[in-house]
Amino acid sequence: MVASTQPPQIDTSQTTSQTKILKNFWYGIEHSASVSTKPKSITFMGHDLVLYRGSNGQAIALDGRCVHRGTDLGAGWVEGDCIHCPYHGWKYESNGACSLIPANQPGVVIPRRAKLQSYPVQEKYGLIWLFWGDLPPEECPSIPILPEFDQAGWRSIHGDFNWEGHYSRVIANTIDMAHAPFVHASAFGRKDSPAVQAYKLESGAWSASGFITFETKPAYSLKFILGNDPPDGIFRATFYMPNVSRVDLQFGRFQFVLFLVHLPVSDRQTITKWLHIRNFILTPLVDGFMRRDVVKTFVQDNQAVKIQAGAAPDDLTVEIHAPSDALELAYRKFYNQAVEMGWV
Ligand code: FES
Ligand SMILES: [Fe+2]
């Protein structure tokens, strides 16, 4: 068969299986510090969840809509390990079972179907991770490892960033090696030097990584830190299926890590729960500058992501790939592998 020379047709209205969520993975969904005994509603690619802490401080995740009349349980109240619906006061145990219908006369049996789905939860790196799947979690890929978190000599700050794009585009942006000269031209991107070094793909279990070195154009706080004669930079990008990416930047002895958990909200919204971990100027006094740098960078990235066509297509031939896209292509291949395993 002769290879087609026709340009690909990009269907801007496409919906692909990436609008769905891969199952049998742990998903970071919220910062631990934002979860308390006051329930919190979370939208996870169209699924409404509620998150709260029980009597021992343990995080509890349940479906977020009351099975009585669909009320948002995030507006309810917590009592011990249980949550009450704000509308008619139905009470749910931490395993999701309804244990009280206040309007019932004594002796009226609670329907067995009056139950919310509950989800396994872990806390790691100051984040709440929820297991989404139908296999035993211990048989599934684990939460990625982040050795720098809480290590002496490193300081971590965190925040949220709201993107106007599908999570497949957001994670791709954060591991993209070729966009900085254009999207970040006004900051650290070098428009005069857009060629991306050939890099080697290092694959792990449900993850891959690649790094390049580049001539530094210091911007933001790095201008003050690196001075007039900055060393070359090393940029390493890593992804962990299905929604975590990690960016390492190193300039001589100065290093920082961005650990990014991309919460899929809808086809056109993603909230990144980010950690920024640095090994320099550990005083909290400069946290605000670091935070501002992260947000400014994401604001520029979002300008590109929000004008992309829908989700990344499953069919690898729909868009054209350049050698610099090897890492993102590896992500798409892992995604398709999970789909073939029936993990959707
Ligand atoms: S809607 Fe929740 S108790 Fe009625
Ligand atoms: Fe970027």
CSV table of N, CA and C and ligand atoms in Angstrom, one decimal, residues 173 179-180 183-184 188 297 301, ligand 2:
chain,number,residue,atom,x,y,z
A,173,ASN,N,1.1,19.4,27.1
A,173,ASN,CA,1.8,20.7,27.1
A,173,ASN,C,3.0,20.7,28.1
A,179,HIS,N,7.7,24.0,22.6
A,179,HIS,CA,6.9,25.2,22.5
A,179,HIS,C,7.4,26.4,23.2
A,180,ALA,N,8.4,26.3,24.0
A,180,ALA,CA,8.9,27.4,24.8
A,180,ALA,C,9.4,28.6,24.0
A,183,VAL,N,5.6,30.0,22.9
A,183,VAL,CA,4.6,30.3,23.9
A,183,VAL,C,5.3,31.1,25.0
A,184,HIS,N,6.5,30.9,25.3
A,184,HIS,CA,7.2,31.6,26.4
A,184,HIS,C,8.3,32.6,25.9
A,188,PHE,N,11.3,32.9,29.2
A,188,PHE,CA,12.5,32.1,29.1
A,188,PHE,C,12.7,31.5,27.7
A,297,THR,N,3.8,31.2,34.0
A,297,THR,CA,4.1,30.3,33.0
A,297,THR,C,2.9,29.5,32.5
A,301,ASP,N,1.0,29.1,28.8
A,301,ASP,CA,0.7,27.7,28.3
A,301,ASP,C,-0.8,27.6,28.0
B,2,FE,FE,5.1,25.8,28.8
